[in-house]
Amino acid sequence: MTNNDLRWDIPYHRAFFKTSHNSFNISVRKQLNHGVRGLEYDIHDDRIQEVGDFEVYHLPKHVDVAINADGNPGDLLLSSWLTLLKDWSDDQNNEHAPITLFIELKDCIVDANNNPSELYGIKRLNKVILDTLSPKYLYSHSDFRKNEYEWPTVGELKGLVIIVLTSYWGGYWASSEGGFESRLQYLNNCLKGEDDICFVSWIEEDRGKQKLFMKEKATFWKCSIEYSTKHYEENVQLQRSTRVDFDKIHWGRHVKTYYEKNYESGFRANFFATDSWAEEKYDKAFPWSI
């Protein structure tokens, strides 16, 4: 996989993409310019009635968001952070490998903050995405469905953004934040061919009565690198992509990157999320498809 043409010609779900964790912590443009093609935004809907949009941050009082940092937006609005991706893509004449944006639902979007007529936030989220990016910049689940659930090649997805809904790693928090219920409702809509802009991810530590349904029907998995490797060939056959944390997490902090769990050692996944995306060892860990 050293030939650039070969990298463009492989199907999306067989490709390997550099991926950052909590991408809003630093300049997103810097990450994209460095070859990162998997990003993560955490979103909240606490003030959606007030501001009419979701907000991007992780920690309380959004102290972790790099506002105005080297091209980043000057506010927390999801629409602003999506516009950033569109503007960067235009700067590249849309000649870049697809950007996969993992949106982590830090609040339940199927709650009283959103009107039932909006499918409890699902229509609102889709509207924010479509109003900002438009179908010109998106490869949606609807497109995937119309393509008979077969992934195009990396080259065929050139210049596009793919959005995947996830929630927090860890059963208790994933359940308490309402991420599972939100993803389950969105997945059901996808399976019915309704309002299916985003893709949905199963999470290895999901808790819920329909966790096996989620696992079998979701197009993405968020899991350990060992679990992804074990099921890699099966997932390739099922057109499923996996995202893993490439870091060891201790007390909520990423303290060590598993460089030895690399391509040459037989480990497999599609997106390797890390805070160390700029390090040379990470750059050499996999034959990245950029």
PDB file of N, CA and C in Angstrom, residues 167-244:
ATOM      1  N   SER A 167     -21.356   7.895  21.122  1.00  0.00           N
ATOM      2  CA  SER A 167     -21.495   8.484  22.453  1.00  0.00           C
ATOM      3  C   SER A 167     -20.359   7.975  23.313  1.00  0.00           C
ATOM      4  N   TYR A 168     -20.350   8.376  24.564  1.00  0.00           N
ATOM      5  CA  TYR A 168     -19.183   8.173  25.418  1.00  0.00           C
ATOM      6  C   TYR A 168     -18.832   6.702  25.572  1.00  0.00           C
ATOM      7  N   TRP A 169     -17.520   6.400  25.527  1.00  0.00           N
ATOM      8  CA  TRP A 169     -17.035   5.048  25.796  1.00  0.00           C
ATOM      9  C   TRP A 169     -17.244   4.748  27.274  1.00  0.00           C
ATOM     10  N   GLY A 170     -17.972   3.708  27.577  1.00  0.00           N
ATOM     11  CA  GLY A 170     -18.240   3.358  28.970  1.00  0.00           C
ATOM     12  C   GLY A 170     -19.728   3.221  29.183  1.00  0.00           C
ATOM     13  N   GLY A 171     -20.167   2.053  29.612  1.00  0.00           N
ATOM     14  CA  GLY A 171     -21.587   1.749  29.669  1.00  0.00           C
ATOM     15  C   GLY A 171     -22.405   2.705  30.505  1.00  0.00           C
ATOM     16  N   TYR A 172     -21.939   3.015  31.724  1.00  0.00           N
ATOM     17  CA  TYR A 172     -22.744   3.850  32.611  1.00  0.00           C
ATOM     18  C   TYR A 172     -22.957   5.232  32.017  1.00  0.00           C
ATOM     19  N   TRP A 173     -21.861   5.865  31.600  1.00  0.00           N
ATOM     20  CA  TRP A 173     -21.990   7.226  31.096  1.00  0.00           C
ATOM     21  C   TRP A 173     -22.716   7.263  29.765  1.00  0.00           C
ATOM     22  N   ALA A 174     -22.476   6.264  28.919  1.00  0.00           N
ATOM     23  CA  ALA A 174     -23.183   6.232  27.638  1.00  0.00           C
ATOM     24  C   ALA A 174     -24.685   6.168  27.862  1.00  0.00           C
ATOM     25  N   SER A 175     -25.098   5.414  28.879  1.00  0.00           N
ATOM     26  CA  SER A 175     -26.523   5.301  29.171  1.00  0.00           C
ATOM     27  C   SER A 175     -27.051   6.558  29.838  1.00  0.00           C
ATOM     28  N   SER A 176     -26.305   7.081  30.809  1.00  0.00           N
ATOM     29  CA  SER A 176     -26.813   8.224  31.564  1.00  0.00           C
ATOM     30  C   SER A 176     -26.894   9.473  30.705  1.00  0.00           C
ATOM     31  N   GLU A 177     -26.021   9.599  29.725  1.00  0.00           N
ATOM     32  CA  GLU A 177     -26.059  10.769  28.859  1.00  0.00           C
ATOM     33  C   GLU A 177     -27.112  10.643  27.763  1.00  0.00           C
ATOM     34  N   GLY A 178     -27.739   9.483  27.666  1.00  0.00           N
ATOM     35  CA  GLY A 178     -28.777   9.309  26.666  1.00  0.00           C
ATOM     36  C   GLY A 178     -28.248   9.038  25.275  1.00  0.00           C
ATOM     37  N   GLY A 179     -26.951   8.790  25.170  1.00  0.00           N
ATOM     38  CA  GLY A 179     -26.372   8.553  23.855  1.00  0.00           C
ATOM     39  C   GLY A 179     -26.904   7.307  23.183  1.00  0.00           C
ATOM     40  N   PHE A 180     -27.114   6.254  23.959  1.00  0.00           N
ATOM     41  CA  PHE A 180     -27.591   5.003  23.372  1.00  0.00           C
ATOM     42  C   PHE A 180     -28.992   5.179  22.792  1.00  0.00           C
ATOM     43  N   GLU A 181     -29.887   5.778  23.568  1.00  0.00           N
ATOM     44  CA  GLU A 181     -31.260   5.963  23.097  1.00  0.00           C
ATOM     45  C   GLU A 181     -31.304   6.853  21.860  1.00  0.00           C
ATOM     46  N   SER A 182     -30.464   7.871  21.842  1.00  0.00           N
ATOM     47  CA  SER A 182     -30.429   8.775  20.693  1.00  0.00           C
ATOM     48  C   SER A 182     -29.936   8.046  19.450  1.00  0.00           C
ATOM     49  N   ARG A 183     -28.867   7.271  19.605  1.00  0.00           N
ATOM     50  CA  ARG A 183     -28.337   6.518  18.465  1.00  0.00           C
ATOM     51  C   ARG A 183     -29.321   5.452  17.995  1.00  0.00           C
ATOM     52  N   LEU A 184     -29.996   4.811  18.947  1.00  0.00           N
ATOM     53  CA  LEU A 184     -30.955   3.768  18.590  1.00  0.00           C
ATOM     54  C   LEU A 184     -32.105   4.346  17.768  1.00  0.00           C
ATOM     55  N   GLN A 185     -32.624   5.501  18.178  1.00  0.00           N
ATOM     56  CA  GLN A 185     -33.706   6.133  17.424  1.00  0.00           C
ATOM     57  C   GLN A 185     -33.231   6.524  16.032  1.00  0.00           C
ATOM     58  N   TYR A 186     -32.018   7.062  15.963  1.00  0.00           N
ATOM     59  CA  TYR A 186     -31.482   7.471  14.658  1.00  0.00           C
ATOM     60  C   TYR A 186     -31.264   6.249  13.770  1.00  0.00           C
ATOM     61  N   LEU A 187     -30.749   5.166  14.346  1.00  0.00           N
ATOM     62  CA  LEU A 187     -30.522   3.945  13.580  1.00  0.00           C
ATOM     63  C   LEU A 187     -31.833   3.386  13.036  1.00  0.00           C
ATOM     64  N   ASN A 188     -32.868   3.390  13.849  1.00  0.00           N
ATOM     65  CA  ASN A 188     -34.169   2.914  13.384  1.00  0.00           C
ATOM     66  C   ASN A 188     -34.659   3.729  12.194  1.00  0.00           C
ATOM     67  N   ASN A 189     -34.428   5.035  12.239  1.00  0.00           N
ATOM     68  CA  ASN A 189     -34.795   5.878  11.101  1.00  0.00           C
ATOM     69  C   ASN A 189     -33.989   5.496   9.858  1.00  0.00           C
ATOM     70  N   CYS A 190     -32.693   5.238  10.055  1.00  0.00           N
ATOM     71  CA  CYS A 190     -31.842   4.839   8.927  1.00  0.00           C
ATOM     72  C   CYS A 190     -32.364   3.558   8.278  1.00  0.00           C
ATOM     73  N   LEU A 191     -32.743   2.606   9.104  1.00  0.00           N
ATOM     74  CA  LEU A 191     -33.205   1.321   8.587  1.00  0.00           C
ATOM     75  C   LEU A 191     -34.535   1.458   7.851  1.00  0.00           C
ATOM     76  N   LYS A 192     -35.293   2.498   8.195  1.00  0.00           N
ATOM     77  CA  LYS A 192     -36.551   2.762   7.490  1.00  0.00           C
ATOM     78  C   LYS A 192     -36.350   3.695   6.301  1.00  0.00           C
ATOM     79  N   GLY A 193     -35.118   4.174   6.129  1.00  0.00           N
ATOM     80  CA  GLY A 193     -34.849   5.097   5.037  1.00  0.00           C
ATOM     81  C   GLY A 193     -35.412   6.480   5.272  1.00  0.00           C
ATOM     82  N   GLU A 194     -35.430   6.909   6.537  1.00  0.00           N
ATOM     83  CA  GLU A 194     -35.982   8.210   6.892  1.00  0.00           C
ATOM     84  C   GLU A 194     -34.936   9.045   7.633  1.00  0.00           C
ATOM     85  N   ASP A 195     -34.780  10.286   7.214  1.00  0.00           N
ATOM     86  CA  ASP A 195     -33.907  11.223   7.939  1.00  0.00           C
ATOM     87  C   ASP A 195     -32.518  10.636   8.175  1.00  0.00           C
ATOM     88  N   ASP A 196     -31.997   9.906   7.193  1.00  0.00           N
ATOM     89  CA  ASP A 196     -30.730   9.208   7.408  1.00  0.00           C
ATOM     90  C   ASP A 196     -29.563   9.963   6.772  1.00  0.00           C
ATOM     91  N   ILE A 197     -29.194  11.046   7.421  1.00  0.00           N
ATOM     92  CA  ILE A 197     -28.039  11.836   6.999  1.00  0.00           C
ATOM     93  C   ILE A 197     -26.759  11.254   7.599  1.00  0.00           C
ATOM     94  N   CYS A 198     -26.780  11.030   8.902  1.00  0.00           N
ATOM     95  CA  CYS A 198     -25.610  10.510   9.613  1.00  0.00           C
ATOM     96  C   CYS A 198     -25.604   8.985   9.608  1.00  0.00           C
ATOM     97  N   PHE A 199     -24.425   8.436   9.860  1.00  0.00           N
ATOM     98  CA  PHE A 199     -24.282   7.019  10.158  1.00  0.00           C
ATOM     99  C   PHE A 199     -24.321   6.850  11.676  1.00  0.00           C
ATOM    100  N   VAL A 200     -24.490   5.624  12.135  1.00  0.00           N
ATOM    101  CA  VAL A 200     -24.577   5.354  13.568  1.00  0.00           C
ATOM    102  C   VAL A 200     -23.525   4.318  13.947  1.00  0.00           C
ATOM    103  N   SER A 201     -22.912   4.523  15.103  1.00  0.00           N
ATOM    104  CA  SER A 201     -21.894   3.597  15.596  1.00  0.00           C
ATOM    105  C   SER A 201     -22.392   2.826  16.811  1.00  0.00           C
ATOM    106  N   TRP A 202     -22.130   1.522  16.799  1.00  0.00           N
ATOM    107  CA  TRP A 202     -22.240   0.708  18.009  1.00  0.00           C
ATOM    108  C   TRP A 202     -20.989   0.924  18.838  1.00  0.00           C
ATOM    109  N   ILE A 203     -21.111   0.869  20.170  1.00  0.00           N
ATOM    110  CA  ILE A 203     -19.979   1.035  21.074  1.00  0.00           C
ATOM    111  C   ILE A 203     -19.843  -0.233  21.903  1.00  0.00           C
ATOM    112  N   GLU A 204     -18.630  -0.729  22.014  1.00  0.00           N
ATOM    113  CA  GLU A 204     -18.396  -2.034  22.630  1.00  0.00           C
ATOM    114  C   GLU A 204     -18.989  -2.144  24.024  1.00  0.00           C
ATOM    115  N   GLU A 205     -18.988  -1.057  24.772  1.00  0.00           N
ATOM    116  CA  GLU A 205     -19.512  -1.097  26.132  1.00  0.00           C
ATOM    117  C   GLU A 205     -20.930  -0.549  26.240  1.00  0.00           C
ATOM    118  N   ASP A 206     -21.661  -0.551  25.142  1.00  0.00           N
ATOM    119  CA  ASP A 206     -23.055  -0.118  25.186  1.00  0.00           C
ATOM    120  C   ASP A 206     -23.852  -0.939  26.194  1.00  0.00           C
ATOM    121  N   ARG A 207     -24.808  -0.278  26.816  1.00  0.00           N
ATOM    122  CA  ARG A 207     -25.757  -0.946  27.699  1.00  0.00           C
ATOM    123  C   ARG A 207     -27.156  -0.586  27.223  1.00  0.00           C
ATOM    124  N   GLY A 208     -28.026  -1.539  27.182  1.00  0.00           N
ATOM    125  CA  GLY A 208     -29.385  -1.278  26.738  1.00  0.00           C
ATOM    126  C   GLY A 208     -30.017  -2.562  26.242  1.00  0.00           C
ATOM    127  N   LYS A 209     -31.330  -2.613  26.266  1.00  0.00           N
ATOM    128  CA  LYS A 209     -32.034  -3.832  25.882  1.00  0.00           C
ATOM    129  C   LYS A 209     -31.768  -4.219  24.435  1.00  0.00           C
ATOM    130  N   GLN A 210     -31.464  -3.235  23.606  1.00  0.00           N
ATOM    131  CA  GLN A 210     -31.275  -3.512  22.186  1.00  0.00           C
ATOM    132  C   GLN A 210     -29.815  -3.355  21.757  1.00  0.00           C
ATOM    133  N   LYS A 211     -28.892  -3.638  22.680  1.00  0.00           N
ATOM    134  CA  LYS A 211     -27.476  -3.458  22.364  1.00  0.00           C
ATOM    135  C   LYS A 211     -27.013  -4.412  21.266  1.00  0.00           C
ATOM    136  N   LEU A 212     -27.564  -5.638  21.220  1.00  0.00           N
ATOM    137  CA  LEU A 212     -27.174  -6.578  20.168  1.00  0.00           C
ATOM    138  C   LEU A 212     -27.740  -6.148  18.819  1.00  0.00           C
ATOM    139  N   PHE A 213     -28.943  -5.593  18.841  1.00  0.00           N
ATOM    140  CA  PHE A 213     -29.533  -5.038  17.620  1.00  0.00           C
ATOM    141  C   PHE A 213     -28.656  -3.914  17.086  1.00  0.00           C
ATOM    142  N   MET A 214     -28.209  -3.042  17.981  1.00  0.00           N
ATOM    143  CA  MET A 214     -27.329  -1.941  17.597  1.00  0.00           C
ATOM    144  C   MET A 214     -26.033  -2.482  16.998  1.00  0.00           C
ATOM    145  N   LYS A 215     -25.468  -3.478  17.639  1.00  0.00           N
ATOM    146  CA  LYS A 215     -24.200  -4.053  17.183  1.00  0.00           C
ATOM    147  C   LYS A 215     -24.324  -4.629  15.780  1.00  0.00           C
ATOM    148  N   GLU A 216     -25.413  -5.329  15.520  1.00  0.00           N
ATOM    149  CA  GLU A 216     -25.590  -6.004  14.238  1.00  0.00           C
ATOM    150  C   GLU A 216     -25.969  -5.050  13.109  1.00  0.00           C
ATOM    151  N   LYS A 217     -26.685  -3.986  13.436  1.00  0.00           N
ATOM    152  CA  LYS A 217     -27.234  -3.122  12.392  1.00  0.00           C
ATOM    153  C   LYS A 217     -26.412  -1.860  12.131  1.00  0.00           C
ATOM    154  N   ALA A 218     -25.584  -1.447  13.089  1.00  0.00           N
ATOM    155  CA  ALA A 218     -24.816  -0.216  12.911  1.00  0.00           C
ATOM    156  C   ALA A 218     -23.734  -0.404  11.851  1.00  0.00           C
ATOM    157  N   THR A 219     -23.426   0.666  11.130  1.00  0.00           N
ATOM    158  CA  THR A 219     -22.441   0.618  10.050  1.00  0.00           C
ATOM    159  C   THR A 219     -21.027   0.853  10.558  1.00  0.00           C
ATOM    160  N   PHE A 220     -20.905   1.409  11.759  1.00  0.00           N
ATOM    161  CA  PHE A 220     -19.605   1.655  12.376  1.00  0.00           C
ATOM    162  C   PHE A 220     -19.569   0.992  13.747  1.00  0.00           C
ATOM    163  N   TRP A 221     -18.374   0.617  14.172  1.00  0.00           N
ATOM    164  CA  TRP A 221     -18.138   0.143  15.532  1.00  0.00           C
ATOM    165  C   TRP A 221     -17.095   1.025  16.192  1.00  0.00           C
ATOM    166  N   LYS A 222     -17.311   1.336  17.469  1.00  0.00           N
ATOM    167  CA  LYS A 222     -16.299   1.985  18.303  1.00  0.00           C
ATOM    168  C   LYS A 222     -15.917   0.974  19.373  1.00  0.00           C
ATOM    169  N   CYS A 223     -14.688   0.464  19.297  1.00  0.00           N
ATOM    170  CA  CYS A 223     -14.329  -0.676  20.138  1.00  0.00           C
ATOM    171  C   CYS A 223     -12.828  -0.681  20.409  1.00  0.00           C
ATOM    172  N   SER A 224     -12.368  -1.691  21.127  1.00  0.00           N
ATOM    173  CA  SER A 224     -10.939  -1.826  21.397  1.00  0.00           C
ATOM    174  C   SER A 224     -10.219  -2.285  20.132  1.00  0.00           C
ATOM    175  N   ILE A 225      -8.926  -2.023  20.075  1.00  0.00           N
ATOM    176  CA  ILE A 225      -8.157  -2.435  18.900  1.00  0.00           C
ATOM    177  C   ILE A 225      -8.092  -3.958  18.803  1.00  0.00           C
ATOM    178  N   GLU A 226      -8.118  -4.634  19.950  1.00  0.00           N
ATOM    179  CA  GLU A 226      -8.123  -6.100  19.932  1.00  0.00           C
ATOM    180  C   GLU A 226      -9.429  -6.631  19.345  1.00  0.00           C
ATOM    181  N   TYR A 227     -10.548  -6.025  19.738  1.00  0.00           N
ATOM    182  CA  TYR A 227     -11.854  -6.476  19.249  1.00  0.00           C
ATOM    183  C   TYR A 227     -11.994  -6.191  17.757  1.00  0.00           C
ATOM    184  N   SER A 228     -11.516  -5.035  17.343  1.00  0.00           N
ATOM    185  CA  SER A 228     -11.569  -4.688  15.926  1.00  0.00           C
ATOM    186  C   SER A 228     -10.740  -5.660  15.095  1.00  0.00           C
ATOM    187  N   THR A 229      -9.554  -5.986  15.584  1.00  0.00           N
ATOM    188  CA  THR A 229      -8.681  -6.919  14.866  1.00  0.00           C
ATOM    189  C   THR A 229      -9.325  -8.294  14.756  1.00  0.00           C
ATOM    190  N   LYS A 230      -9.904  -8.759  15.836  1.00  0.00           N
ATOM    191  CA  LYS A 230     -10.539 -10.078  15.861  1.00  0.00           C
ATOM    192  C   LYS A 230     -11.660 -10.182  14.833  1.00  0.00           C
ATOM    193  N   HIS A 231     -12.406  -9.101  14.646  1.00  0.00           N
ATOM    194  CA  HIS A 231     -13.583  -9.133  13.773  1.00  0.00           C
ATOM    195  C   HIS A 231     -13.344  -8.419  12.441  1.00  0.00           C
ATOM    196  N   TYR A 232     -12.092  -8.109  12.136  1.00  0.00           N
ATOM    197  CA  TYR A 232     -11.811  -7.259  10.979  1.00  0.00           C
ATOM    198  C   TYR A 232     -12.323  -7.857   9.669  1.00  0.00           C
ATOM    199  N   GLU A 233     -11.987  -9.102   9.376  1.00  0.00           N
ATOM    200  CA  GLU A 233     -12.400  -9.700   8.106  1.00  0.00           C
ATOM    201  C   GLU A 233     -13.918  -9.812   8.018  1.00  0.00           C
ATOM    202  N   GLU A 234     -14.542 -10.155   9.130  1.00  0.00           N
ATOM    203  CA  GLU A 234     -16.010 -10.204   9.173  1.00  0.00           C
ATOM    204  C   GLU A 234     -16.599  -8.831   8.869  1.00  0.00           C
ATOM    205  N   ASN A 235     -16.024  -7.792   9.468  1.00  0.00           N
ATOM    206  CA  ASN A 235     -16.530  -6.440   9.254  1.00  0.00           C
ATOM    207  C   ASN A 235     -16.308  -5.967   7.823  1.00  0.00           C
ATOM    208  N   VAL A 236     -15.183  -6.370   7.230  1.00  0.00           N
ATOM    209  CA  VAL A 236     -14.943  -6.027   5.827  1.00  0.00           C
ATOM    210  C   VAL A 236     -16.057  -6.599   4.955  1.00  0.00           C
ATOM    211  N   GLN A 237     -16.427  -7.840   5.210  1.00  0.00           N
ATOM    212  CA  GLN A 237     -17.492  -8.470   4.436  1.00  0.00           C
ATOM    213  C   GLN A 237     -18.827  -7.766   4.641  1.00  0.00           C
ATOM    214  N   LEU A 238     -19.031  -7.227   5.841  1.00  0.00           N
ATOM    215  CA  LEU A 238     -20.295  -6.568   6.176  1.00  0.00           C
ATOM    216  C   LEU A 238     -20.272  -5.069   5.893  1.00  0.00           C
ATOM    217  N   GLN A 239     -19.205  -4.584   5.234  1.00  0.00           N
ATOM    218  CA  GLN A 239     -19.092  -3.162   4.881  1.00  0.00           C
ATOM    219  C   GLN A 239     -19.089  -2.273   6.124  1.00  0.00           C
ATOM    220  N   ARG A 240     -18.508  -2.777   7.210  1.00  0.00           N
ATOM    221  CA  ARG A 240     -18.518  -2.057   8.481  1.00  0.00           C
ATOM    222  C   ARG A 240     -17.123  -1.510   8.780  1.00  0.00           C
ATOM    223  N   SER A 241     -17.059  -0.271   9.261  1.00  0.00           N
ATOM    224  CA  SER A 241     -15.793   0.362   9.628  1.00  0.00           C
ATOM    225  C   SER A 241     -15.672   0.456  11.141  1.00  0.00           C
ATOM    226  N   THR A 242     -14.432   0.438  11.642  1.00  0.00           N
ATOM    227  CA  THR A 242     -14.222   0.490  13.085  1.00  0.00           C
ATOM    228  C   THR A 242     -13.324   1.654  13.473  1.00  0.00           C
ATOM    229  N   ARG A 243     -13.660   2.229  14.609  1.00  0.00           N
ATOM    230  CA  ARG A 243     -12.817   3.262  15.222  1.00  0.00           C
ATOM    231  C   ARG A 243     -12.349   2.742  16.572  1.00  0.00           C
ATOM    232  N   VAL A 244     -11.066   2.896  16.842  1.00  0.00           N
ATOM    233  CA  VAL A 244     -10.512   2.435  18.112  1.00  0.00           C
ATOM    234  C   VAL A 244      -9.760   3.578  18.771  1.00  0.00           C
TER     235      VAL A 244
END
